[in-house]
PDB file of C-alpha atoms in Angstrom:
ATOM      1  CA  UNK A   1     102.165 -59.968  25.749  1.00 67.00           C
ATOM      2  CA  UNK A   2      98.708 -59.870  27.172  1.00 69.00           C
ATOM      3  CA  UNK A   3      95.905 -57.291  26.862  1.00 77.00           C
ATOM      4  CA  UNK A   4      93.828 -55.799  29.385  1.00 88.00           C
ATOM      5  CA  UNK A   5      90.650 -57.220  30.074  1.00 95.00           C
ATOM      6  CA  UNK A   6      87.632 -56.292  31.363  1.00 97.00           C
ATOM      7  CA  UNK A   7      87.896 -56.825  34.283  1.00 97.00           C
ATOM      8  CA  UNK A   8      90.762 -54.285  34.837  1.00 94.00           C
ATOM      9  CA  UNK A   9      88.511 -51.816  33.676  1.00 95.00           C
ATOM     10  CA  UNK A  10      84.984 -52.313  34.522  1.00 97.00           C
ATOM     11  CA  UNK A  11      82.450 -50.199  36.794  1.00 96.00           C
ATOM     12  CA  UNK A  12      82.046 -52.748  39.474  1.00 95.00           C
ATOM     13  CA  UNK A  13      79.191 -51.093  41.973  1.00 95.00           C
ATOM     14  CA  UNK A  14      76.340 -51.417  39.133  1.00 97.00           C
ATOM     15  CA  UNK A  15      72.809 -49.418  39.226  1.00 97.00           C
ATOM     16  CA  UNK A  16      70.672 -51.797  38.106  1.00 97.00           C
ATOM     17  CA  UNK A  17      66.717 -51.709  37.681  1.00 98.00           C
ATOM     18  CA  UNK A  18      63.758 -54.564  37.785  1.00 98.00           C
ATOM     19  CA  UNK A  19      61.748 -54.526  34.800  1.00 97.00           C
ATOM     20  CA  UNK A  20      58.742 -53.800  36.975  1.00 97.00           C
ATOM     21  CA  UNK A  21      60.649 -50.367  37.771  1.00 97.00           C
ATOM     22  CA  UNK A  22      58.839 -47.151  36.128  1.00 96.00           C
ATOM     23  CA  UNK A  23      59.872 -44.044  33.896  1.00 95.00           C
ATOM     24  CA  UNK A  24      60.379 -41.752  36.713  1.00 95.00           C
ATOM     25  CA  UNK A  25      62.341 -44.677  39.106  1.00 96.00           C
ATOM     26  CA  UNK A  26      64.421 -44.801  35.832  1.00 97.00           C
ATOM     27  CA  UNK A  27      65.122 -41.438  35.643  1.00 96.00           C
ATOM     28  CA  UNK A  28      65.969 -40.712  39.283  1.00 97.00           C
ATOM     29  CA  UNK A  29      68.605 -43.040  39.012  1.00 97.00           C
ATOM     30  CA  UNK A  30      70.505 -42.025  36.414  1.00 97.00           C
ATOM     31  CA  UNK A  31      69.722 -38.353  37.736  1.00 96.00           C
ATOM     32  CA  UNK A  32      71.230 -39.345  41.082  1.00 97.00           C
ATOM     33  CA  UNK A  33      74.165 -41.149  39.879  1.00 96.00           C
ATOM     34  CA  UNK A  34      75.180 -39.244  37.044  1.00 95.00           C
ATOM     35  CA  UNK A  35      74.914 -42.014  34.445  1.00 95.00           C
ATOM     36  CA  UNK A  36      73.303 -42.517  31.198  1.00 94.00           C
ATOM     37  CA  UNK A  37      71.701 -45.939  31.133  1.00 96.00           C
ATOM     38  CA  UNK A  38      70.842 -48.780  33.660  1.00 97.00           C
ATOM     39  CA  UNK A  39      70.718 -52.597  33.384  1.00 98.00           C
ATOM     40  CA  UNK A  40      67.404 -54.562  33.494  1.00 98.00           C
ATOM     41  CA  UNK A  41      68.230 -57.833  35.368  1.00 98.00           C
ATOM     42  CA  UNK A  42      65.723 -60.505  36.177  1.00 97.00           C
ATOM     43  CA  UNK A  43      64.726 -62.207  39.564  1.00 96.00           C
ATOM     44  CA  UNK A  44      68.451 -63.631  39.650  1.00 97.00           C
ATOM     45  CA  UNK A  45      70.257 -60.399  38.790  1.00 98.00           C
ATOM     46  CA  UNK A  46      70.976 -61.875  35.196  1.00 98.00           C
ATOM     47  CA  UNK A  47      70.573 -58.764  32.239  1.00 98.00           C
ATOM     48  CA  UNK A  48      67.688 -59.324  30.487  1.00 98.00           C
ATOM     49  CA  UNK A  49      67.942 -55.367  28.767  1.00 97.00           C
ATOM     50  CA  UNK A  50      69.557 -51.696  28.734  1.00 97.00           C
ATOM     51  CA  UNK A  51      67.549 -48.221  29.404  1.00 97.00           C
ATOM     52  CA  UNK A  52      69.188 -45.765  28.456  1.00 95.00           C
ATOM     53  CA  UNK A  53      68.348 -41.968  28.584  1.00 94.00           C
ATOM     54  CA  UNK A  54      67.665 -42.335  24.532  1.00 92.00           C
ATOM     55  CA  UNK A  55      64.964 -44.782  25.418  1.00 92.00           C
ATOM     56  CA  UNK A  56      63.507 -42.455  28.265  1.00 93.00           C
ATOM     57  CA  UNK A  57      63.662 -39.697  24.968  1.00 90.00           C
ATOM     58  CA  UNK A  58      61.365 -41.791  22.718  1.00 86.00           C
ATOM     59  CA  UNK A  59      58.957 -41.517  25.531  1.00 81.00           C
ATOM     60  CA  UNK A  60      59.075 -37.897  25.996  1.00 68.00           C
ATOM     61  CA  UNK A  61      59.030 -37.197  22.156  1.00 66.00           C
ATOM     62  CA  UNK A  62      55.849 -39.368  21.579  1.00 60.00           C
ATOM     63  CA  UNK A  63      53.741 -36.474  23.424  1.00 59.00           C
ATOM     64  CA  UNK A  64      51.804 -34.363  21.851  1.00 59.00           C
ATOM     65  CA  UNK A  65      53.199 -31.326  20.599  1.00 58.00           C
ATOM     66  CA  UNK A  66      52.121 -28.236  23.028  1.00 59.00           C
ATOM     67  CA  UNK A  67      51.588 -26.087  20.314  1.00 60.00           C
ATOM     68  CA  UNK A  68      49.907 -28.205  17.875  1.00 59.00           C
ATOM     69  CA  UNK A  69      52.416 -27.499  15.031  1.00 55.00           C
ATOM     70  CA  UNK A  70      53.906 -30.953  14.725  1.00 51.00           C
ATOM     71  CA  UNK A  71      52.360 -34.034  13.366  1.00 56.00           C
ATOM     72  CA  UNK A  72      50.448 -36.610  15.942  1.00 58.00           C
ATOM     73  CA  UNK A  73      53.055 -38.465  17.206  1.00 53.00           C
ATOM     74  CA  UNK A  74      53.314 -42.361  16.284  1.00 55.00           C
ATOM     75  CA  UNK A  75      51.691 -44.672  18.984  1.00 54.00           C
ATOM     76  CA  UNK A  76      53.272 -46.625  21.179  1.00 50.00           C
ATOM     77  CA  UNK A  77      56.026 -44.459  22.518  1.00 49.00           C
ATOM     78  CA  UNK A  78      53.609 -42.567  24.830  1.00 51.00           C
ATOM     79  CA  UNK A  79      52.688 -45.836  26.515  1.00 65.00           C
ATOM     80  CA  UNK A  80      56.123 -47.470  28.023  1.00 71.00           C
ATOM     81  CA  UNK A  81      55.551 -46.580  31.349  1.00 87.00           C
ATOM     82  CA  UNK A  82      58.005 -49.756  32.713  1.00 95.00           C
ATOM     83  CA  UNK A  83      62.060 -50.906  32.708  1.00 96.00           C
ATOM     84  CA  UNK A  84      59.956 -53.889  30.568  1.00 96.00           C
ATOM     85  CA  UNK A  85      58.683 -51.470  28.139  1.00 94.00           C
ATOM     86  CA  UNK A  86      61.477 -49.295  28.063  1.00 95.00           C
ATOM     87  CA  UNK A  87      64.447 -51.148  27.585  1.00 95.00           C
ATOM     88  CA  UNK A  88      66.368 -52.281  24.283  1.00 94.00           C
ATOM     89  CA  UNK A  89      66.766 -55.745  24.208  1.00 94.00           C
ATOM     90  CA  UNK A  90      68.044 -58.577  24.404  1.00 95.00           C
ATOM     91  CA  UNK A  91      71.202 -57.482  26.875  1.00 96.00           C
ATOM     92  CA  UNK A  92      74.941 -57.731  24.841  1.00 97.00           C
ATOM     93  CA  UNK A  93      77.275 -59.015  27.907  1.00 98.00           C
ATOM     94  CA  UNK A  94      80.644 -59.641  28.224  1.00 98.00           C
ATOM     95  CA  UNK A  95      82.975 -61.479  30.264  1.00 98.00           C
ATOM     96  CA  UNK A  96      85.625 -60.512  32.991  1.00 97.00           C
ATOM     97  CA  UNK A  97      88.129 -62.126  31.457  1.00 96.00           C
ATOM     98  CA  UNK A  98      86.985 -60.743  27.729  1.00 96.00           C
ATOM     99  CA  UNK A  99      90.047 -58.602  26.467  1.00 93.00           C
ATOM    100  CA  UNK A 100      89.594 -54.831  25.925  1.00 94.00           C
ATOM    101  CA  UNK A 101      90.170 -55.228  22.538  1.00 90.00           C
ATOM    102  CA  UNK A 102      87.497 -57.986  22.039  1.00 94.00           C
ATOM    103  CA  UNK A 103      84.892 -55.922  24.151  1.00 96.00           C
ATOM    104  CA  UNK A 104      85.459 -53.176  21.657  1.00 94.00           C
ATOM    105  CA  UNK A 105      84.831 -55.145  18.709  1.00 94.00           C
ATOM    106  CA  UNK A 106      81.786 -56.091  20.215  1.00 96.00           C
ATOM    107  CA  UNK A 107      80.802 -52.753  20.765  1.00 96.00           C
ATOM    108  CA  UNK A 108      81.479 -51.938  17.584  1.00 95.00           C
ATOM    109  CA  UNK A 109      79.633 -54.384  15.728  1.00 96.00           C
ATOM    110  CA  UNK A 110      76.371 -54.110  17.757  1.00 96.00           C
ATOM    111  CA  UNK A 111      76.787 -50.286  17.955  1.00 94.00           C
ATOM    112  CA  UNK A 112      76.035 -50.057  21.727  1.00 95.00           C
ATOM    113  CA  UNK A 113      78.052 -47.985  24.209  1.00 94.00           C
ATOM    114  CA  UNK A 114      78.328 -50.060  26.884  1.00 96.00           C
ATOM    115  CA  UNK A 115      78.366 -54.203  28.395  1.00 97.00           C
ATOM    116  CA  UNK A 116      76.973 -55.622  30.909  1.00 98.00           C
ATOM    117  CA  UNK A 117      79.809 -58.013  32.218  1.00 98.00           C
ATOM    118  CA  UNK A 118      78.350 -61.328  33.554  1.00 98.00           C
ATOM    119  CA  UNK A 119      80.068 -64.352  35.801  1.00 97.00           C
ATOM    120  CA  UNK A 120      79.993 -67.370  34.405  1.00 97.00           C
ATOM    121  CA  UNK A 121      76.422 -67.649  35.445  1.00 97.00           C
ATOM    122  CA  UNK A 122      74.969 -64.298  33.729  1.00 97.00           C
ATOM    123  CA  UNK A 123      74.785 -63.111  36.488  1.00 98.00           C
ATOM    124  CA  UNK A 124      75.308 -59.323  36.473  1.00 98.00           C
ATOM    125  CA  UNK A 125      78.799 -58.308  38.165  1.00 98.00           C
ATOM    126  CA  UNK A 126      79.939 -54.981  36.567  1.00 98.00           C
ATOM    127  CA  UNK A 127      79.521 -52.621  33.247  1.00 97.00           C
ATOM    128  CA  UNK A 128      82.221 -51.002  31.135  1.00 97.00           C
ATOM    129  CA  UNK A 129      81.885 -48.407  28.924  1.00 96.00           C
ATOM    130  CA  UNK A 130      83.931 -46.482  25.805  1.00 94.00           C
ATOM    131  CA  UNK A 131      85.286 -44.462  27.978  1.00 93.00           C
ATOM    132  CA  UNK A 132      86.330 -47.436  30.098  1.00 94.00           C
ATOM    133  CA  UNK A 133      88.003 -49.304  27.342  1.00 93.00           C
ATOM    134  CA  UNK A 134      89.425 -45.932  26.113  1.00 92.00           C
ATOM    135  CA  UNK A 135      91.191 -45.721  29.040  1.00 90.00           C
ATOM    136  CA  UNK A 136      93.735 -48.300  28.282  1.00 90.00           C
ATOM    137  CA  UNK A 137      95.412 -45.296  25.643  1.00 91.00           C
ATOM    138  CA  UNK A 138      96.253 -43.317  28.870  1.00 91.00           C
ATOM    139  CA  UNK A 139      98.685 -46.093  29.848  1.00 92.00           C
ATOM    140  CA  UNK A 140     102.176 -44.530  30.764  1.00 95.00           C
ATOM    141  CA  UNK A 141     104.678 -44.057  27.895  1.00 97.00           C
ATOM    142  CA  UNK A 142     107.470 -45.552  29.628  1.00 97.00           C
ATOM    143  CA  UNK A 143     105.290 -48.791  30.500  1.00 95.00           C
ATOM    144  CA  UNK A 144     104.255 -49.461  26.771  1.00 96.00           C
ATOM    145  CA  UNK A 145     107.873 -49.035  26.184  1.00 97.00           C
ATOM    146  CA  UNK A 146     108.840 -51.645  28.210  1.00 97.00           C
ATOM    147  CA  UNK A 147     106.204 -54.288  26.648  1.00 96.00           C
ATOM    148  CA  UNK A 148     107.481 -53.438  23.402  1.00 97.00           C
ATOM    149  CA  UNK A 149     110.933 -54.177  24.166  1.00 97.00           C
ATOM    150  CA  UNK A 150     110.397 -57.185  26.652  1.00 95.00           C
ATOM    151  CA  UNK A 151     107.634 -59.034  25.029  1.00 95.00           C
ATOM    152  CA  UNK A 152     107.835 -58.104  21.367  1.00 96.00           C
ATOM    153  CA  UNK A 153     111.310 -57.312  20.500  1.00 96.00           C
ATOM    154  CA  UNK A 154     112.847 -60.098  23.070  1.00 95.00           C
ATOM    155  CA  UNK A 155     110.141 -62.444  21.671  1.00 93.00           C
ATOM    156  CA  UNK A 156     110.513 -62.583  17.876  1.00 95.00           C
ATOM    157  CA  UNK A 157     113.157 -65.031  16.741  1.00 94.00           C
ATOM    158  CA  UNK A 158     115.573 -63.442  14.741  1.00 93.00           C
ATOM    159  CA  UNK A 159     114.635 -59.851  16.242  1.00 95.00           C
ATOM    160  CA  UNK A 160     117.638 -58.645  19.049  1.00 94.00           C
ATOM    161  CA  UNK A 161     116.556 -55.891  20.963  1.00 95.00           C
ATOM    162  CA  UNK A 162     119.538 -54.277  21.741  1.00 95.00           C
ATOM    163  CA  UNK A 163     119.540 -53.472  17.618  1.00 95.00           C
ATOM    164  CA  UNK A 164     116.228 -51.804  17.719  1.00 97.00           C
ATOM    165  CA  UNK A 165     115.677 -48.595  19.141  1.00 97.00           C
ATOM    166  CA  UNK A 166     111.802 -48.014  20.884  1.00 98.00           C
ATOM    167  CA  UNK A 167     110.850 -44.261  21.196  1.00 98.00           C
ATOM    168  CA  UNK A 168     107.457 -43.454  23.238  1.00 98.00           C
ATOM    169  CA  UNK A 169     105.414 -40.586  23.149  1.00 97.00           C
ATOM    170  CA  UNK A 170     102.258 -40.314  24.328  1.00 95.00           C
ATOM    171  CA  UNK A 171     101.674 -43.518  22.957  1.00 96.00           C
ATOM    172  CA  UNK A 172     102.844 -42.992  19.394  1.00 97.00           C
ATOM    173  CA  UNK A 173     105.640 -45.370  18.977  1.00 98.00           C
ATOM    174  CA  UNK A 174     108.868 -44.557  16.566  1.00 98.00           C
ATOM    175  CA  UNK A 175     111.058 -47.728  15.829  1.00 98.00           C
ATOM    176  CA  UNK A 176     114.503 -47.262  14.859  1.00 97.00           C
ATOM    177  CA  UNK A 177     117.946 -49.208  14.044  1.00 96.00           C
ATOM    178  CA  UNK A 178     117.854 -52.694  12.511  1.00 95.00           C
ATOM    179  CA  UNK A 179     116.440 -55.703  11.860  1.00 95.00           C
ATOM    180  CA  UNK A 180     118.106 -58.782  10.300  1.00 89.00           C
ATOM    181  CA  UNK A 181     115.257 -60.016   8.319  1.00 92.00           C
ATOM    182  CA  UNK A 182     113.121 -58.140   6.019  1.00 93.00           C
ATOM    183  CA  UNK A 183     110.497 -60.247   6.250  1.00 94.00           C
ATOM    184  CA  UNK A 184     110.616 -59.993  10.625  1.00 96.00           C
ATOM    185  CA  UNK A 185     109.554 -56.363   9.744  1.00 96.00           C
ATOM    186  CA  UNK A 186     105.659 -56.460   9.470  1.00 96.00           C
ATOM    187  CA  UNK A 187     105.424 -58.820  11.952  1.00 96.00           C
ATOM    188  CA  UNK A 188     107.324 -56.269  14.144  1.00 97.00           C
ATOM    189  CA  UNK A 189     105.521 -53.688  13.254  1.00 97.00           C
ATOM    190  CA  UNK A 190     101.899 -55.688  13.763  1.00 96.00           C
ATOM    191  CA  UNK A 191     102.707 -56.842  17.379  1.00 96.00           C
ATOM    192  CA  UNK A 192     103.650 -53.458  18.192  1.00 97.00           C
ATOM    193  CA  UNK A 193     100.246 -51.824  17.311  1.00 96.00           C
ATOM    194  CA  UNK A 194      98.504 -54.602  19.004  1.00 93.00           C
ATOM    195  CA  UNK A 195     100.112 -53.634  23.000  1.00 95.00           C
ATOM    196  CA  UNK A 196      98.118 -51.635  24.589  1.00 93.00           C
ATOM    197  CA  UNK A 197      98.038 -47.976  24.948  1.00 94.00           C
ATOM    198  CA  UNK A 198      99.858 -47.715  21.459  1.00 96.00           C
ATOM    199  CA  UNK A 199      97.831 -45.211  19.234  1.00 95.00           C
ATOM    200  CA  UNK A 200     100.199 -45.425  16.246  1.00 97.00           C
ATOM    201  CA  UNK A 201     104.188 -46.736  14.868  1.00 97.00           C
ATOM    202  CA  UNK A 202     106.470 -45.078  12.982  1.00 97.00           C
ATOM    203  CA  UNK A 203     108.330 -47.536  10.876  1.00 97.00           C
ATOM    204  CA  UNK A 204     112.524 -46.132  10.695  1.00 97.00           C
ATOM    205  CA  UNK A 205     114.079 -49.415  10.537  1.00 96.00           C
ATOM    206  CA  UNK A 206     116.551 -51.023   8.126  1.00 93.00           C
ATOM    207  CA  UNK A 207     117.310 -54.216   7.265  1.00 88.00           C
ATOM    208  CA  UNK A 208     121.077 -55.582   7.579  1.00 76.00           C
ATOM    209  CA  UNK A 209     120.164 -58.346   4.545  1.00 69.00           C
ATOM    210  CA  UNK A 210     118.357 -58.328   1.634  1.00 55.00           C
TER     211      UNK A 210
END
């Protein structure tokens, strides 16, 4: 059993943006490609930061207020007038061969919505979003079916296949039948939830001891 990685699922044709680019070069590119934040890469296309259309915000809400009702904005907002200025940084990259799974984690523990993927000489060669990774839980019903019973079920030691019944629907999975060995059960029941595409299991099995 293998997950996906990230390069299976990764926006290869990349906007990118020098750091010497300004606000409104910015903002016509993700106005013309429909996208909500660009890389910053250095002279050798390596990700040195992200702007994103909440950094081009902090700009627009450090002017003053038209109507003189709201407090002077704070400085420095007003004067990021560059990519350089701009952007949050450093850059959080991933790999190609990073697994779907690890890219979220990453994600999640930096709170960003989307890598830069670098070669293996940071140099920039695609980005993947959520949406990207969430795409994995569209994966066909009868495919994560077939993963369940050919690389979990046939894999486990103790654990025969033709015992266990494997229901899929749009990728909650329902196991049925039995299982020798009580303690085979969790471990079941853990490699299941880890294939991909899986949003939940439903545990009906027995055990034919203990």
């Amino acid at each position: 059993m293998q997950h996906r990685s990230v390069v299976d699922v990764m926006t290869r044709e990349v906007v990118r943006v020098a750091p010497e680019t300004g606000f409104r070069g910015v903002l016509a590119l993700l106005t013309e490609f429909g996208i909500t934040a660009v890389p910053v890469v250095d002279g050798d296309d390596r990700p040195i930061g992200i702007v994103s259309e909440a950094d081009l915000m902090r700009v627009q809400a450090a002017q003053d207020d038209p109507s003189g009702l709201l407090a002077e904005p704070a400085a420095g907002g007003r004067e990021a007038a560059t990519a350089r200025e701009l952007m949050t940084s450093p850059a959080i990259c991933t790999s190609p061969s990073t697994s779907v799974v690890a890219a979220a984690r990453l994600m999640n523990r930096h709170q960003v919505k989307r890598l830069p993927v670098v070669d293996e000489n940071g140099r920039l060669v695609g980005m993947v979003s959520r949406s990207d990774l969430l795409r994995v839980f569209l994966r066909d019903d009868h495919a994560i079916r077939n993963e369940i019973v050919e690389d979990v079920l046939a894999q486990v030691a103790g654990v025969s296949p033709a015992q266990v019944g494997v229901e899929v629907d749009q990728g909650r999975v329902t196991l049925s039948g039995t299982i020798a060995e009580p303690h085979l059960v969790p471990i079941v029941l853990r490699l299941c939830r880890s294939v991909d595409g899986v949003v939940s299991v439903t545990d009906r099995l027995e055990c034919s001891t203990g």
